[in-house]
mmCIF file of C-alpha atoms and ligand atoms in Angstrom:
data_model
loop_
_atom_site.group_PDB
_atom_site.id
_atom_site.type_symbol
_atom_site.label_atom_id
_atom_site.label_comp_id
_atom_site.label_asym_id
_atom_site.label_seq_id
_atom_site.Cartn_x
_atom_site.Cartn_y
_atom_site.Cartn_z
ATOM 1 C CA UNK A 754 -52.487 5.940 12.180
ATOM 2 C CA UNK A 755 -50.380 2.700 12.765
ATOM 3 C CA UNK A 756 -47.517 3.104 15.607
ATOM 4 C CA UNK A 757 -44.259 3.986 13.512
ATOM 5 C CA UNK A 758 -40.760 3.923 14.750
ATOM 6 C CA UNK A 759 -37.301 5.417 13.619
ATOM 7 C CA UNK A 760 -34.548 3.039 13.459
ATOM 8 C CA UNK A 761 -31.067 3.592 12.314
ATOM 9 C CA UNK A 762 -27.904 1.618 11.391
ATOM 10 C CA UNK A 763 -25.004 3.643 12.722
ATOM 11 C CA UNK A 764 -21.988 4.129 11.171
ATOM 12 C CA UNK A 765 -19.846 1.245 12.602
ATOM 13 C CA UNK A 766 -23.408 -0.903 11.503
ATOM 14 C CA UNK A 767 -22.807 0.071 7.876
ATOM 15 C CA UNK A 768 -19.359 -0.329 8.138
ATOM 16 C CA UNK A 769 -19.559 -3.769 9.065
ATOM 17 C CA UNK A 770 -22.113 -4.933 6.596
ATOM 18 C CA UNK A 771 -24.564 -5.236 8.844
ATOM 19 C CA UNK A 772 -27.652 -3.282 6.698
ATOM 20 C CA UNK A 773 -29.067 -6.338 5.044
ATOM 21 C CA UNK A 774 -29.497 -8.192 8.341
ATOM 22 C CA UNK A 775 -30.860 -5.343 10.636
ATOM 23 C CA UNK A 776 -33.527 -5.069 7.584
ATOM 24 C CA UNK A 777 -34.338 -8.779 7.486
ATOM 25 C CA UNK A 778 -34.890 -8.949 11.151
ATOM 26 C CA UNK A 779 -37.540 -6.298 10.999
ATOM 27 C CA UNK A 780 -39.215 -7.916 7.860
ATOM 28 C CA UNK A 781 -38.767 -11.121 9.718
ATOM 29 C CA UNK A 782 -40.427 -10.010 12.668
ATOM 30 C CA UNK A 783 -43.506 -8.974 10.415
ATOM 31 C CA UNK A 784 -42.952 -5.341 10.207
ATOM 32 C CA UNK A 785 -43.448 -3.419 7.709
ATOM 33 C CA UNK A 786 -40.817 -1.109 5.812
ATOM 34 C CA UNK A 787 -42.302 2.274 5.014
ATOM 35 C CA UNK A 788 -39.529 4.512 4.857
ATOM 36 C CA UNK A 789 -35.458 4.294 3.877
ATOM 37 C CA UNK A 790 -32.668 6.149 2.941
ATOM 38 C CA UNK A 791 -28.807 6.492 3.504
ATOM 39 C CA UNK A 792 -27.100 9.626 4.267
ATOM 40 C CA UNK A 793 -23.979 11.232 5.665
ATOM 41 C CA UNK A 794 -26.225 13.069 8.668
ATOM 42 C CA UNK A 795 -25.682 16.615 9.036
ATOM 43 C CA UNK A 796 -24.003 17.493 12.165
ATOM 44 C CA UNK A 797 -27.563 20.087 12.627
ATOM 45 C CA UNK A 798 -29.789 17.319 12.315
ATOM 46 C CA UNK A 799 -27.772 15.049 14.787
ATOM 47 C CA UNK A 800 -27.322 17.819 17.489
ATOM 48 C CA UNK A 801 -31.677 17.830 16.907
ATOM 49 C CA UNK A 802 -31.370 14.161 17.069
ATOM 50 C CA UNK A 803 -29.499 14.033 20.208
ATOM 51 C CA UNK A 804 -30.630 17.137 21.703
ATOM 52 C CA UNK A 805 -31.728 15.654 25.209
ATOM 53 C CA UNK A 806 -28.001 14.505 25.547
ATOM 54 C CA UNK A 807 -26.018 17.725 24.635
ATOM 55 C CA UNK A 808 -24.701 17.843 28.488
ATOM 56 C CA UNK A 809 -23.677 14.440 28.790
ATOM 57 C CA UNK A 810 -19.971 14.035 28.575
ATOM 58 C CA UNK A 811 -19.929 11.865 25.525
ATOM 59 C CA UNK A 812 -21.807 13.928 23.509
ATOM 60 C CA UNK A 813 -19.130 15.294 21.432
ATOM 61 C CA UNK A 814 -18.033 11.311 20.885
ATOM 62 C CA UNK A 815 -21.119 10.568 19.770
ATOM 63 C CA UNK A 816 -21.419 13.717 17.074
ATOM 64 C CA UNK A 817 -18.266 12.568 16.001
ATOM 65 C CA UNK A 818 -19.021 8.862 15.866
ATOM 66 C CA UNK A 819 -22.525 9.331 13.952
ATOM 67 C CA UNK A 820 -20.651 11.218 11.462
ATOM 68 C CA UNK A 821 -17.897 9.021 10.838
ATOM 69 C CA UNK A 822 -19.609 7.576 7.827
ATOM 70 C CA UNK A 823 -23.091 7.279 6.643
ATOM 71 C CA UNK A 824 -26.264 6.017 8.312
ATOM 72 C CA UNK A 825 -29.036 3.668 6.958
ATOM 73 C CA UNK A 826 -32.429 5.553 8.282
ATOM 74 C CA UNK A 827 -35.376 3.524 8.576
ATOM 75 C CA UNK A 828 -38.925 4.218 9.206
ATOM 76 C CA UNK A 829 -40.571 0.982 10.037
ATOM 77 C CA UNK A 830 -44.281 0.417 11.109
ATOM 78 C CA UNK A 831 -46.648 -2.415 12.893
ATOM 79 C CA UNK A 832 -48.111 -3.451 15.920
ATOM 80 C CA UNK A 833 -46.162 -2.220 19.215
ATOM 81 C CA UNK A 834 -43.501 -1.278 16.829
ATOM 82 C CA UNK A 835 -42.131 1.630 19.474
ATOM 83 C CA UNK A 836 -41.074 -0.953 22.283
ATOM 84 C CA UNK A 837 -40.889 -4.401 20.426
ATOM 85 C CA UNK A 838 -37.982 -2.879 18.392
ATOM 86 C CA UNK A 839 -36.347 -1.507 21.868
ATOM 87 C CA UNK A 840 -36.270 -5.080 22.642
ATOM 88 C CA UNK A 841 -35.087 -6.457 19.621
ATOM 89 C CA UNK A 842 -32.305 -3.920 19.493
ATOM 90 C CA UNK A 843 -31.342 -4.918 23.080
ATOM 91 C CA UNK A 844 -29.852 -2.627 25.909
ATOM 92 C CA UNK A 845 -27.906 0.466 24.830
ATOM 93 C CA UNK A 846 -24.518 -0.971 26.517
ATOM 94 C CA UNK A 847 -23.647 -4.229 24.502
ATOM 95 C CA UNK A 848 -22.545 -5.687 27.513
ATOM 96 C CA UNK A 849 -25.689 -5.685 29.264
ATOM 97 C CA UNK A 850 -28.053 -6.690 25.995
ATOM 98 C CA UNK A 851 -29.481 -10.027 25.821
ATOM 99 C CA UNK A 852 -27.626 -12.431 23.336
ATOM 100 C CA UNK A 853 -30.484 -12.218 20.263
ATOM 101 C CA UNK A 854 -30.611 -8.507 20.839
ATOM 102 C CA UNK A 855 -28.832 -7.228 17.578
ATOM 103 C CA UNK A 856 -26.669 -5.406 20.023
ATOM 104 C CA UNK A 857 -26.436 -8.329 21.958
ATOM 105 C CA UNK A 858 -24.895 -10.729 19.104
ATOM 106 C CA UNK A 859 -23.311 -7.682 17.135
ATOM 107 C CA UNK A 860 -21.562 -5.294 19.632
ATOM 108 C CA UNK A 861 -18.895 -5.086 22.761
ATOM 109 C CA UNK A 862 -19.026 -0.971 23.385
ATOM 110 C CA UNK A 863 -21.683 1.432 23.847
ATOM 111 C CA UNK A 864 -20.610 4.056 21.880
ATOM 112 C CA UNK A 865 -20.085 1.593 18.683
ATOM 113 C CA UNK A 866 -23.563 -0.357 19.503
ATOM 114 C CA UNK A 867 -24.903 -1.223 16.109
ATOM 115 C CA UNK A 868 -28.189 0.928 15.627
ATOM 116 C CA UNK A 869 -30.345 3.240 17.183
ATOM 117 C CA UNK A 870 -34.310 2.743 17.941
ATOM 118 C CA UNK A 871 -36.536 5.543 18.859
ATOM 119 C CA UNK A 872 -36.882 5.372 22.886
ATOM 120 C CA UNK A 873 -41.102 6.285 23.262
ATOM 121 C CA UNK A 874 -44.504 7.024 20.962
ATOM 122 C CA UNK A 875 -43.551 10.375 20.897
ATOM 123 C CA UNK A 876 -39.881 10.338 20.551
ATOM 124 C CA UNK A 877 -40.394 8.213 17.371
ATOM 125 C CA UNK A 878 -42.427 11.048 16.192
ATOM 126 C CA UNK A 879 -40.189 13.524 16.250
ATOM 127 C CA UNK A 880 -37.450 11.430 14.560
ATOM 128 C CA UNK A 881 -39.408 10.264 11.884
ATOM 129 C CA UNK A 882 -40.055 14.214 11.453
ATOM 130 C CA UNK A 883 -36.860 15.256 11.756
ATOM 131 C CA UNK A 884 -35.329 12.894 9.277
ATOM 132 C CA UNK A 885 -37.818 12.138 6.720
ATOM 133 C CA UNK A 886 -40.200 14.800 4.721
ATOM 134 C CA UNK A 887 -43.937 13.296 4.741
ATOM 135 C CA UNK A 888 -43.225 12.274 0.855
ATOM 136 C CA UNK A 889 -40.992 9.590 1.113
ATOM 137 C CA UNK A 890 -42.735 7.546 3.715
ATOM 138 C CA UNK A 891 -44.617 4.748 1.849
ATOM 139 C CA UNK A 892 -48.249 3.681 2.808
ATOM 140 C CA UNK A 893 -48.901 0.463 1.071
ATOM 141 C CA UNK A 894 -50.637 -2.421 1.261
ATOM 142 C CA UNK A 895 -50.083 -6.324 0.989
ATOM 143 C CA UNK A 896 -50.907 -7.890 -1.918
ATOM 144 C CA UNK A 897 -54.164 -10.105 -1.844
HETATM 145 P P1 CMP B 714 -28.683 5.357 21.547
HETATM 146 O O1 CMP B 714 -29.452 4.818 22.687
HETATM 147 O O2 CMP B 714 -29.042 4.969 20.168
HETATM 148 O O3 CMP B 714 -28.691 6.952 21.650
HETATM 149 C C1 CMP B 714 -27.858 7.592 22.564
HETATM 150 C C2 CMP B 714 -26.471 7.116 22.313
HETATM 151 O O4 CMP B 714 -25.493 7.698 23.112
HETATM 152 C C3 CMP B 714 -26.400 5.629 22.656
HETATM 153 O O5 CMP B 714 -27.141 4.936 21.724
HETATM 154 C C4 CMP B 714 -24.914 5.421 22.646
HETATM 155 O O6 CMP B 714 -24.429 5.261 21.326
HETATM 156 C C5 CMP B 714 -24.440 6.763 23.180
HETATM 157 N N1 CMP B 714 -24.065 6.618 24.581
HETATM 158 C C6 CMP B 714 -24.865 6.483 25.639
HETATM 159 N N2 CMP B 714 -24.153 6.398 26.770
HETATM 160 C C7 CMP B 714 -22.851 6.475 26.391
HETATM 161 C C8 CMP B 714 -21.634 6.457 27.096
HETATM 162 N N3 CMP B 714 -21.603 6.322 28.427
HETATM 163 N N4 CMP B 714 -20.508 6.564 26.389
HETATM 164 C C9 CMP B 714 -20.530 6.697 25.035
HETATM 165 N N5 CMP B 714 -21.668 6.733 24.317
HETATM 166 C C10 CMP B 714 -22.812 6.617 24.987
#
């Protein structure tokens, strides 16, 4: 199968208005949109989501902040799609992502930093598992 990644617009993203251009940098990019939906996320599936971090200080922040509103969840799919998103979505404190990083142009605070991108090969497989059923991921082909 092709390398698939998870990629979410956080709450302050959708807030903001800032769907339509996460989306068009990933189509713009040349990726390939196999999976999305909007939800408010169940405060189970985040504490599955975020279950490496339940120690860290901030984690109650961050169950808060991710359900604050609703999230744009994204499966998205293409060549070194794992680590070229990491990059495109920049470092995980805005201050230290690149300008052209969406976090880079879009955010000032790491705990209101735009979007989330699955971190490895496997952890995008367990999000994409987590969030989506196997039905409503799309395979599909150019036209040609
Ligand atoms: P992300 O990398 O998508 O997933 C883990 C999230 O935890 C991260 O984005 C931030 O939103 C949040 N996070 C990480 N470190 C901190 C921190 N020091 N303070 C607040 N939130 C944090």
């Amino acid at each position: 199968a092709k390398e698939r990644t998870l990629i979410a617009v956080k709450p302050d993203g959708v807030q903001r208005r800032l769907v339509g251009h996460v989306v068009q940098r990933f189509e713009q990019k040349g990726f390939k949109l196999v999976g999305l939906k909007m939800l408010k996320a169940p405060e189970e599936l985040l504490s599955q989501h975020y279950h490496d971090l339940k120690r860290k200080p901030f984690y109650p922040l961050l169950l808060r902040y991710m359900s604050s509103g609703p999230v744009v969840i994204m499966v998205w799919e293409g060549h070194n799609v794992v680590s070229t998103s990491r990059k495109m979505v920049g470092d995980t404190n805005p201050a230290e992502a690149h300008p052209g990083t969406i976090r880079g142009d879009f955010s000032i605070h790491i705990s209101r930093n735009v979007v989330h991108a699955s971190d490895s090969l496997e952890g995008a497989q367990r999000e994409i598992q987590l969030w989506f059923n196997s039905n409503e991921l799309m395979d599909w082909d150019s036209c040609d």
